[in-house]
Amino acid sequence: MRYLLALGLTISVLHAAQCKDPVWYEGVVVLESGELIKGNLSFPSFELVFAVTEQGERVALPVDKIKLIRCYDPLLNANRRFDSFPVDEGYHQTRKLFEVVVKGTVSVLRRPTNLYREISEIDHLDYNYYFLTKSQPIKEFRNFYGDGLNQMKIEVGDVITDYIRENHLRPTQMADIIMIVKFYNEVSIAPRVAAGPL
């Protein structure tokens, strides 16, 4: 009897989890054509976006039609940005949606490891992180030292090493890597001042 009760409870919980209402965000979608769609947005996956426009029209948007999405996430109390980028997949190119964590000379992007979970269910452990620069295509994080830190040191010198040391940052932790990339972006666009006698 207990077995049947436990089985019934498990099945009902799993069914309830699958039938829950989608999470909606207020935001805007910019299409590749330049058209703007304002309204409520839902991301059942990173492959498809649903929108209910301010006029009440319901629209399903595949990622290859989207340029970028901006929305407000009340759970995180933050504005979020998602961009669609071309990605090489074997012999052809497709567009994929990435959340923009840092935008600059070096951008940090992320995508969930499970594309079919609601965005609100995803925490920071469920993401794959990527680098993007103007000269290189999107590259998944594997080793920050090899993927970027050494190149950053070459370009801006010891200032980045000093920043890491002074702020007790660990270039193995994603939150610290993001801070390092933000600092690098600030330093790399600042005008260089040559030292010398006045």
Tab-separated table of N, CA and C in Angstrom, residues 36-187:
chain	number	residue	atom	x	y	z
A	36	LEU	N	10.771	45.736	-34.058
A	36	LEU	CA	10.730	45.612	-32.599
A	36	LEU	C	9.422	44.968	-32.179
A	37	ILE	N	9.501	44.046	-31.245
A	37	ILE	CA	8.306	43.448	-30.661
A	37	ILE	C	8.379	43.696	-29.162
A	38	LYS	N	7.435	44.515	-28.658
A	38	LYS	CA	7.377	44.820	-27.226
A	38	LYS	C	6.227	44.050	-26.609
A	39	GLY	N	6.446	43.597	-25.375
A	39	GLY	CA	5.377	42.897	-24.686
A	39	GLY	C	5.923	41.943	-23.649
A	40	ASN	N	5.170	40.889	-23.403
A	40	ASN	CA	5.585	39.866	-22.446
A	40	ASN	C	6.259	38.727	-23.198
A	41	LEU	N	7.393	38.277	-22.647
A	41	LEU	CA	8.211	37.266	-23.308
A	41	LEU	C	8.350	36.041	-22.427
A	42	SER	N	8.385	34.881	-23.046
A	42	SER	CA	8.621	33.633	-22.331
A	42	SER	C	9.682	32.839	-23.084
A	43	PHE	N	10.589	32.223	-22.333
A	43	PHE	CA	11.688	31.444	-22.904
A	43	PHE	C	11.534	29.988	-22.476
A	44	PRO	N	10.734	29.195	-23.153
A	44	PRO	CA	10.662	27.794	-22.757
A	44	PRO	C	11.967	27.059	-23.053
A	45	SER	N	12.785	27.641	-23.929
A	45	SER	CA	14.107	27.095	-24.227
A	45	SER	C	14.932	28.215	-24.835
A	46	PHE	N	16.184	27.968	-25.087
A	46	PHE	CA	17.030	28.952	-25.761
A	46	PHE	C	16.930	28.781	-27.273
A	47	GLU	N	15.962	28.004	-27.724
A	47	GLU	CA	15.762	27.767	-29.148
A	47	GLU	C	14.521	28.483	-29.674
A	48	LEU	N	13.617	28.884	-28.782
A	48	LEU	CA	12.341	29.463	-29.180
A	48	LEU	C	11.901	30.468	-28.122
A	49	VAL	N	11.367	31.605	-28.571
A	49	VAL	CA	10.879	32.643	-27.661
A	49	VAL	C	9.426	32.924	-28.019
A	50	PHE	N	8.570	32.974	-26.996
A	50	PHE	CA	7.170	33.344	-27.206
A	50	PHE	C	6.984	34.781	-26.758
A	51	ALA	N	6.163	35.514	-27.514
A	51	ALA	CA	5.879	36.904	-27.163
A	51	ALA	C	4.381	37.144	-27.264
A	52	VAL	N	3.866	37.912	-26.308
A	52	VAL	CA	2.510	38.440	-26.387
A	52	VAL	C	2.686	39.941	-26.479
A	53	THR	N	2.388	40.505	-27.656
A	53	THR	CA	2.645	41.921	-27.897
A	53	THR	C	1.694	42.785	-27.087
A	54	GLU	N	1.996	44.083	-27.062
A	54	GLU	CA	1.133	45.032	-26.352
A	54	GLU	C	-0.266	45.066	-26.961
A	55	GLN	N	-0.397	44.662	-28.231
A	55	GLN	CA	-1.699	44.614	-28.902
A	55	GLN	C	-2.408	43.278	-28.664
A	56	GLY	N	-1.777	42.357	-27.937
A	56	GLY	CA	-2.387	41.070	-27.625
A	56	GLY	C	-2.083	39.970	-28.629
A	57	GLU	N	-1.288	40.260	-29.633
A	57	GLU	CA	-0.924	39.256	-30.635
A	57	GLU	C	0.089	38.275	-30.047
A	58	ARG	N	-0.111	36.992	-30.304
A	58	ARG	CA	0.811	35.957	-29.828
A	58	ARG	C	1.749	35.567	-30.963
A	59	VAL	N	3.062	35.547	-30.645
A	59	VAL	CA	4.068	35.284	-31.666
A	59	VAL	C	5.073	34.271	-31.129
A	60	ALA	N	5.437	33.288	-31.949
A	60	ALA	CA	6.521	32.355	-31.624
A	60	ALA	C	7.706	32.713	-32.509
A	61	LEU	N	8.855	32.939	-31.885
A	61	LEU	CA	10.032	33.408	-32.612
A	61	LEU	C	11.180	32.415	-32.496
A	62	PRO	N	11.590	31.810	-33.614
A	62	PRO	CA	12.786	30.967	-33.562
A	62	PRO	C	14.026	31.847	-33.449
A	63	VAL	N	15.083	31.321	-32.896
A	63	VAL	CA	16.299	32.094	-32.624
A	63	VAL	C	16.899	32.693	-33.889
A	64	ASP	N	16.786	32.019	-35.023
A	64	ASP	CA	17.411	32.551	-36.239
A	64	ASP	C	16.755	33.832	-36.747
A	65	LYS	N	15.603	34.207	-36.216
A	65	LYS	CA	14.940	35.463	-36.593
A	65	LYS	C	15.251	36.591	-35.600
A	66	ILE	N	15.892	36.261	-34.474
A	66	ILE	CA	16.109	37.224	-33.388
A	66	ILE	C	17.516	37.802	-33.455
A	67	LYS	N	17.612	39.120	-33.256
A	67	LYS	CA	18.914	39.774	-33.136
A	67	LYS	C	19.279	39.904	-31.663
A	68	LEU	N	18.363	40.474	-30.856
A	68	LEU	CA	18.616	40.577	-29.422
A	68	LEU	C	17.314	40.686	-28.660
A	69	ILE	N	17.405	40.376	-27.374
A	69	ILE	CA	16.266	40.454	-26.463
A	69	ILE	C	16.724	41.212	-25.225
A	70	ARG	N	15.883	42.112	-24.765
A	70	ARG	CA	16.111	42.770	-23.477
A	70	ARG	C	14.849	42.571	-22.653
A	71	CYS	N	15.045	42.167	-21.399
A	71	CYS	CA	13.881	41.973	-20.543
A	71	CYS	C	14.256	42.236	-19.092
A	72	TYR	N	13.229	42.501	-18.293
A	72	TYR	CA	13.420	42.700	-16.860
A	72	TYR	C	13.057	41.406	-16.154
A	73	ASP	N	13.946	40.942	-15.283
A	73	ASP	CA	13.724	39.723	-14.514
A	73	ASP	C	13.428	40.122	-13.071
A	74	PRO	N	12.151	40.061	-12.644
A	74	PRO	CA	11.822	40.481	-11.273
A	74	PRO	C	12.416	39.561	-10.208
A	75	LEU	N	12.655	38.303	-10.549
A	75	LEU	CA	13.250	37.371	-9.593
A	75	LEU	C	14.673	37.801	-9.234
A	76	LEU	N	15.449	38.209	-10.242
A	76	LEU	CA	16.822	38.670	-10.023
A	76	LEU	C	16.898	40.175	-9.790
A	77	ASN	N	15.777	40.872	-10.031
A	77	ASN	CA	15.733	42.333	-9.962
A	77	ASN	C	16.818	42.918	-10.861
A	78	ALA	N	16.844	42.447	-12.109
A	78	ALA	CA	17.894	42.870	-13.037
A	78	ALA	C	17.358	42.893	-14.461
A	79	ASN	N	17.934	43.780	-15.251
A	79	ASN	CA	17.686	43.769	-16.692
A	79	ASN	C	18.635	42.750	-17.306
A	80	ARG	N	18.115	41.955	-18.224
A	80	ARG	CA	18.932	40.926	-18.854
A	80	ARG	C	18.927	41.138	-20.358
A	81	ARG	N	20.038	40.767	-20.978
A	81	ARG	CA	20.181	40.913	-22.428
A	81	ARG	C	20.606	39.572	-23.011
A	82	PHE	N	19.953	39.200	-24.101
A	82	PHE	CA	20.261	37.976	-24.823
A	82	PHE	C	20.497	38.356	-26.280
A	83	ASP	N	21.614	37.922	-26.837
A	83	ASP	CA	21.937	38.201	-28.235
A	83	ASP	C	21.999	36.898	-29.013
A	84	SER	N	21.660	36.984	-30.278
A	84	SER	CA	21.748	35.841	-31.175
A	84	SER	C	23.025	35.985	-31.998
A	85	PHE	N	23.881	34.975	-31.944
A	85	PHE	CA	25.160	35.011	-32.654
A	85	PHE	C	25.257	33.845	-33.625
A	86	PRO	N	25.943	34.056	-34.758
A	86	PRO	CA	26.192	32.930	-35.657
A	86	PRO	C	27.250	32.004	-35.062
A	87	VAL	N	27.002	30.719	-35.148
A	87	VAL	CA	27.917	29.711	-34.610
A	87	VAL	C	28.129	28.643	-35.674
A	88	ASP	N	29.392	28.288	-35.908
A	88	ASP	CA	29.701	27.219	-36.858
A	88	ASP	C	29.387	25.871	-36.231
A	89	GLU	N	28.636	25.074	-36.964
A	89	GLU	CA	28.331	23.707	-36.535
A	89	GLU	C	28.653	22.777	-37.693
A	90	GLY	N	29.868	22.301	-37.691
A	90	GLY	CA	30.279	21.427	-38.782
A	90	GLY	C	30.392	22.197	-40.076
A	91	TYR	N	29.570	21.813	-41.054
A	91	TYR	CA	29.648	22.414	-42.385
A	91	TYR	C	28.673	23.568	-42.590
A	92	HIS	N	27.901	23.901	-41.590
A	92	HIS	CA	26.960	25.006	-41.755
A	92	HIS	C	26.973	25.907	-40.522
A	93	GLN	N	26.363	27.074	-40.683
A	93	GLN	CA	26.317	28.045	-39.604
A	93	GLN	C	24.868	28.205	-39.150
A	94	THR	N	24.663	28.226	-37.833
A	94	THR	CA	23.338	28.469	-37.274
A	94	THR	C	23.446	29.636	-36.304
A	95	ARG	N	22.311	30.142	-35.890
A	95	ARG	CA	22.305	31.208	-34.889
A	95	ARG	C	21.889	30.595	-33.558
A	96	LYS	N	22.554	31.049	-32.496
A	96	LYS	CA	22.235	30.575	-31.153
A	96	LYS	C	22.073	31.772	-30.233
A	97	LEU	N	21.217	31.605	-29.246
A	97	LEU	CA	20.931	32.659	-28.281
A	97	LEU	C	21.857	32.507	-27.079
A	98	PHE	N	22.517	33.601	-26.703
A	98	PHE	CA	23.414	33.639	-25.552
A	98	PHE	C	23.004	34.795	-24.656
A	99	GLU	N	23.111	34.612	-23.354
A	99	GLU	CA	22.932	35.744	-22.443
A	99	GLU	C	24.253	36.493	-22.374
A	100	VAL	N	24.184	37.815	-22.488
A	100	VAL	CA	25.377	38.655	-22.427
A	100	VAL	C	25.618	39.019	-20.965
A	101	VAL	N	26.721	38.522	-20.409
A	101	VAL	CA	27.083	38.800	-19.017
A	101	VAL	C	27.945	40.054	-18.955
A	102	VAL	N	28.927	40.158	-19.849
A	102	VAL	CA	29.813	41.321	-19.964
A	102	VAL	C	29.935	41.644	-21.446
A	103	LYS	N	29.792	42.932	-21.787
A	103	LYS	CA	29.952	43.346	-23.184
A	103	LYS	C	31.107	44.327	-23.248
A	104	GLY	N	32.028	44.109	-24.171
A	104	GLY	CA	33.176	44.990	-24.314
A	104	GLY	C	34.183	44.428	-25.293
A	105	THR	N	35.440	44.858	-25.127
A	105	THR	CA	36.524	44.346	-25.963
A	105	THR	C	36.529	42.822	-25.914
A	106	VAL	N	36.385	42.293	-24.706
A	106	VAL	CA	36.158	40.860	-24.498
A	106	VAL	C	34.777	40.735	-23.877
A	107	SER	N	33.899	40.002	-24.511
A	107	SER	CA	32.557	39.790	-23.969
A	107	SER	C	32.486	38.409	-23.337
A	108	VAL	N	31.689	38.307	-22.277
A	108	VAL	CA	31.430	37.022	-21.633
A	108	VAL	C	29.962	36.692	-21.888
A	109	LEU	N	29.733	35.533	-22.447
A	109	LEU	CA	28.393	35.057	-22.770
A	109	LEU	C	28.136	33.770	-22.011
A	110	ARG	N	26.856	33.407	-21.912
A	110	ARG	CA	26.547	32.110	-21.305
A	110	ARG	C	25.285	31.532	-21.919
A	111	ARG	N	25.229	30.217	-21.862
A	111	ARG	CA	24.068	29.442	-22.298
A	111	ARG	C	23.833	28.352	-21.266
A	112	PRO	N	22.583	28.027	-21.002
A	112	PRO	CA	22.329	26.955	-20.041
A	112	PRO	C	22.778	25.605	-20.586
A	113	THR	N	23.193	24.747	-19.672
A	113	THR	CA	23.587	23.403	-20.091
A	113	THR	C	22.369	22.602	-20.532
A	114	ASN	N	21.212	22.863	-19.919
A	114	ASN	CA	19.962	22.219	-20.306
A	114	ASN	C	19.089	23.283	-20.960
A	115	LEU	N	18.991	23.258	-22.279
A	115	LEU	CA	18.298	24.312	-23.016
A	115	LEU	C	16.794	24.309	-22.830
A	116	TYR	N	16.239	23.264	-22.261
A	116	TYR	CA	14.789	23.155	-22.190
A	116	TYR	C	14.245	23.363	-20.784
A	117	ARG	N	14.999	24.055	-19.945
A	117	ARG	CA	14.499	24.452	-18.632
A	117	ARG	C	14.136	25.920	-18.696
A	118	GLU	N	13.149	26.309	-17.912
A	118	GLU	CA	12.783	27.723	-17.841
A	118	GLU	C	13.979	28.518	-17.344
A	119	ILE	N	14.121	29.733	-17.827
A	119	ILE	CA	15.241	30.577	-17.417
A	119	ILE	C	15.228	30.803	-15.915
A	120	SER	N	14.052	30.946	-15.314
A	120	SER	CA	13.990	31.208	-13.875
A	120	SER	C	14.482	30.019	-13.051
A	121	GLU	N	14.494	28.818	-13.630
A	121	GLU	CA	14.939	27.628	-12.905
A	121	GLU	C	16.450	27.441	-12.964
A	122	ILE	N	17.106	28.197	-13.830
A	122	ILE	CA	18.527	27.991	-14.066
A	122	ILE	C	19.325	28.822	-13.079
A	123	ASP	N	20.271	28.203	-12.409
A	123	ASP	CA	21.161	28.976	-11.546
A	123	ASP	C	22.544	29.021	-12.182
A	124	HIS	N	23.464	29.717	-11.526
A	124	HIS	CA	24.777	29.948	-12.127
A	124	HIS	C	25.574	28.672	-12.364
A	125	LEU	N	25.225	27.588	-11.723
A	125	LEU	CA	25.967	26.344	-11.918
A	125	LEU	C	25.535	25.611	-13.183
A	126	ASP	N	24.410	26.012	-13.739
A	126	ASP	CA	23.855	25.313	-14.888
A	126	ASP	C	24.190	25.968	-16.219
A	127	TYR	N	25.249	26.764	-16.261
A	127	TYR	CA	25.608	27.474	-17.484
A	127	TYR	C	26.957	27.027	-18.024
A	128	ASN	N	27.087	27.099	-19.334
A	128	ASN	CA	28.385	27.046	-19.997
A	128	ASN	C	28.722	28.487	-20.344
A	129	TYR	N	29.951	28.892	-20.093
A	129	TYR	CA	30.380	30.268	-20.346
A	129	TYR	C	31.271	30.312	-21.580
A	130	TYR	N	31.229	31.469	-22.271
A	130	TYR	CA	31.938	31.642	-23.534
A	130	TYR	C	32.612	33.010	-23.575
A	131	PHE	N	33.719	33.102	-24.319
A	131	PHE	CA	34.399	34.357	-24.640
A	131	PHE	C	34.005	34.772	-26.046
A	132	LEU	N	33.978	36.076	-26.276
A	132	LEU	CA	33.796	36.597	-27.623
A	132	LEU	C	34.645	37.850	-27.760
A	133	THR	N	35.457	37.914	-28.797
A	133	THR	CA	36.223	39.122	-29.113
A	133	THR	C	35.930	39.489	-30.564
A	134	LYS	N	36.340	40.686	-30.946
A	134	LYS	CA	36.101	41.120	-32.324
A	134	LYS	C	36.909	40.288	-33.324
A	135	SER	N	38.058	39.786	-32.889
A	135	SER	CA	38.937	39.060	-33.812
A	135	SER	C	38.741	37.543	-33.787
A	136	GLN	N	38.011	37.025	-32.795
A	136	GLN	CA	37.831	35.575	-32.690
A	136	GLN	C	36.357	35.224	-32.576
A	137	PRO	N	35.970	34.065	-33.088
A	137	PRO	CA	34.587	33.626	-32.921
A	137	PRO	C	34.328	33.218	-31.469
A	138	ILE	N	33.089	32.917	-31.175
A	138	ILE	CA	32.707	32.494	-29.826
A	138	ILE	C	33.487	31.242	-29.455
A	139	LYS	N	34.049	31.270	-28.239
A	139	LYS	CA	34.881	30.160	-27.771
A	139	LYS	C	34.461	29.799	-26.347
A	140	GLU	N	34.173	28.533	-26.106
A	140	GLU	CA	33.746	28.100	-24.776
A	140	GLU	C	34.913	28.166	-23.801
A	141	PHE	N	34.610	28.584	-22.559
A	141	PHE	CA	35.626	28.605	-21.501
A	141	PHE	C	36.108	27.191	-21.245
A	142	ARG	N	37.369	27.015	-21.231
A	142	ARG	CA	37.964	25.748	-20.812
A	142	ARG	C	38.989	26.022	-19.730
A	143	ASN	N	39.896	26.945	-20.039
A	143	ASN	CA	40.988	27.272	-19.132
A	143	ASN	C	41.242	28.763	-19.274
A	144	PHE	N	40.890	29.541	-18.251
A	144	PHE	CA	40.998	30.995	-18.351
A	144	PHE	C	42.431	31.446	-18.583
A	145	TYR	N	43.389	30.774	-17.969
A	145	TYR	CA	44.792	31.149	-18.195
A	145	TYR	C	45.142	31.030	-19.673
A	146	GLY	N	44.817	29.897	-20.259
A	146	GLY	CA	45.153	29.670	-21.660
A	146	GLY	C	44.234	30.410	-22.618
A	147	ASP	N	42.952	30.555	-22.238
A	147	ASP	CA	41.976	31.172	-23.132
A	147	ASP	C	42.027	32.690	-23.150
A	148	GLY	N	42.526	33.303	-22.098
A	148	GLY	CA	42.430	34.752	-22.119
A	148	GLY	C	43.355	35.529	-21.218
A	149	LEU	N	43.617	35.040	-20.015
A	149	LEU	CA	44.372	35.837	-19.050
A	149	LEU	C	45.776	36.156	-19.543
A	150	ASN	N	46.476	35.186	-20.095
A	150	ASN	CA	47.834	35.456	-20.593
A	150	ASN	C	47.816	36.493	-21.709
A	151	GLN	N	46.833	36.416	-22.595
A	151	GLN	CA	46.714	37.405	-23.671
A	151	GLN	C	46.406	38.786	-23.099
A	152	MET	N	45.561	38.834	-22.074
A	152	MET	CA	45.244	40.116	-21.434
A	152	MET	C	46.489	40.730	-20.805
A	153	LYS	N	47.314	39.886	-20.172
A	153	LYS	CA	48.560	40.377	-19.561
A	153	LYS	C	49.496	40.942	-20.624
A	154	ILE	N	49.565	40.299	-21.774
A	154	ILE	CA	50.419	40.783	-22.864
A	154	ILE	C	49.943	42.154	-23.332
A	155	GLU	N	48.633	42.332	-23.423
A	155	GLU	CA	48.085	43.566	-23.983
A	155	GLU	C	48.105	44.743	-23.016
A	156	VAL	N	47.860	44.513	-21.720
A	156	VAL	CA	47.788	45.647	-20.782
A	156	VAL	C	48.877	45.620	-19.720
A	157	GLY	N	49.708	44.609	-19.712
A	157	GLY	CA	50.841	44.572	-18.794
A	157	GLY	C	50.475	44.131	-17.384
A	158	ASP	N	51.309	44.554	-16.440
A	158	ASP	CA	51.173	44.112	-15.049
A	158	ASP	C	49.973	44.712	-14.331
A	159	VAL	N	49.316	45.693	-14.935
A	159	VAL	CA	48.182	46.328	-14.271
A	159	VAL	C	47.095	45.294	-13.950
A	160	ILE	N	46.916	44.317	-14.808
A	160	ILE	CA	45.891	43.303	-14.561
A	160	ILE	C	46.326	42.337	-13.460
A	161	THR	N	47.616	42.012	-13.410
A	161	THR	CA	48.144	41.158	-12.341
A	161	THR	C	48.000	41.860	-10.996
A	162	ASP	N	48.308	43.159	-10.964
A	162	ASP	CA	48.163	43.943	-9.729
A	162	ASP	C	46.703	43.981	-9.283
A	163	TYR	N	45.782	44.148	-10.221
A	163	TYR	CA	44.349	44.189	-9.906
A	163	TYR	C	43.895	42.865	-9.285
A	164	ILE	N	44.346	41.763	-9.852
A	164	ILE	CA	43.977	40.442	-9.327
A	164	ILE	C	44.507	40.275	-7.909
A	165	ARG	N	45.758	40.663	-7.691
A	165	ARG	CA	46.376	40.511	-6.373
A	165	ARG	C	45.702	41.423	-5.342
A	166	GLU	N	45.505	42.699	-5.683
A	166	GLU	CA	44.930	43.668	-4.741
A	166	GLU	C	43.502	43.313	-4.342
A	167	ASN	N	42.763	42.707	-5.239
A	167	ASN	CA	41.363	42.375	-4.966
A	167	ASN	C	41.161	40.919	-4.565
A	168	HIS	N	42.263	40.195	-4.380
A	168	HIS	CA	42.227	38.790	-3.936
A	168	HIS	C	41.312	37.945	-4.829
A	169	LEU	N	41.465	38.121	-6.141
A	169	LEU	CA	40.644	37.389	-7.098
A	169	LEU	C	41.290	36.059	-7.451
A	170	ARG	N	40.437	35.090	-7.721
A	170	ARG	CA	40.893	33.763	-8.128
A	170	ARG	C	40.472	33.529	-9.575
A	171	PRO	N	41.434	33.491	-10.478
A	171	PRO	CA	41.096	33.307	-11.890
A	171	PRO	C	40.567	31.915	-12.228
A	172	THR	N	40.186	31.155	-11.216
A	172	THR	CA	39.559	29.857	-11.450
A	172	THR	C	38.068	29.903	-11.121
A	173	GLN	N	37.610	30.997	-10.513
A	173	GLN	CA	36.209	31.148	-10.123
A	173	GLN	C	35.500	32.064	-11.122
A	174	MET	N	34.344	31.644	-11.614
A	174	MET	CA	33.665	32.391	-12.668
A	174	MET	C	33.336	33.819	-12.250
A	175	ALA	N	32.877	34.048	-11.037
A	175	ALA	CA	32.554	35.413	-10.600
A	175	ALA	C	33.796	36.297	-10.648
A	176	ASP	N	34.937	35.768	-10.260
A	176	ASP	CA	36.186	36.532	-10.297
A	176	ASP	C	36.663	36.742	-11.735
A	177	ILE	N	36.487	35.749	-12.583
A	177	ILE	CA	36.861	35.891	-13.993
A	177	ILE	C	36.057	37.022	-14.629
A	178	ILE	N	34.778	37.099	-14.299
A	178	ILE	CA	33.933	38.168	-14.839
A	178	ILE	C	34.438	39.529	-14.379
A	179	MET	N	34.836	39.655	-13.118
A	179	MET	CA	35.394	40.920	-12.624
A	179	MET	C	36.695	41.265	-13.352
A	180	ILE	N	37.529	40.274	-13.600
A	180	ILE	CA	38.799	40.496	-14.310
A	180	ILE	C	38.524	40.972	-15.738
A	181	VAL	N	37.569	40.345	-16.413
A	181	VAL	CA	37.238	40.738	-17.784
A	181	VAL	C	36.677	42.160	-17.811
A	182	LYS	N	35.806	42.510	-16.851
A	182	LYS	CA	35.278	43.882	-16.786
A	182	LYS	C	36.414	44.883	-16.611
A	183	PHE	N	37.346	44.582	-15.709
A	183	PHE	CA	38.487	45.477	-15.485
A	183	PHE	C	39.329	45.590	-16.753
A	184	TYR	N	39.598	44.475	-17.385
A	184	TYR	CA	40.377	44.488	-18.631
A	184	TYR	C	39.700	45.363	-19.682
A	185	ASN	N	38.384	45.250	-19.816
A	185	ASN	CA	37.662	46.062	-20.797
A	185	ASN	C	37.810	47.549	-20.504
A	186	GLU	N	37.774	47.927	-19.223
A	186	GLU	CA	37.960	49.336	-18.849
A	186	GLU	C	39.371	49.805	-19.181
A	187	VAL	N	40.360	48.996	-18.831
A	187	VAL	CA	41.764	49.368	-19.041
A	187	VAL	C	42.108	49.383	-20.527
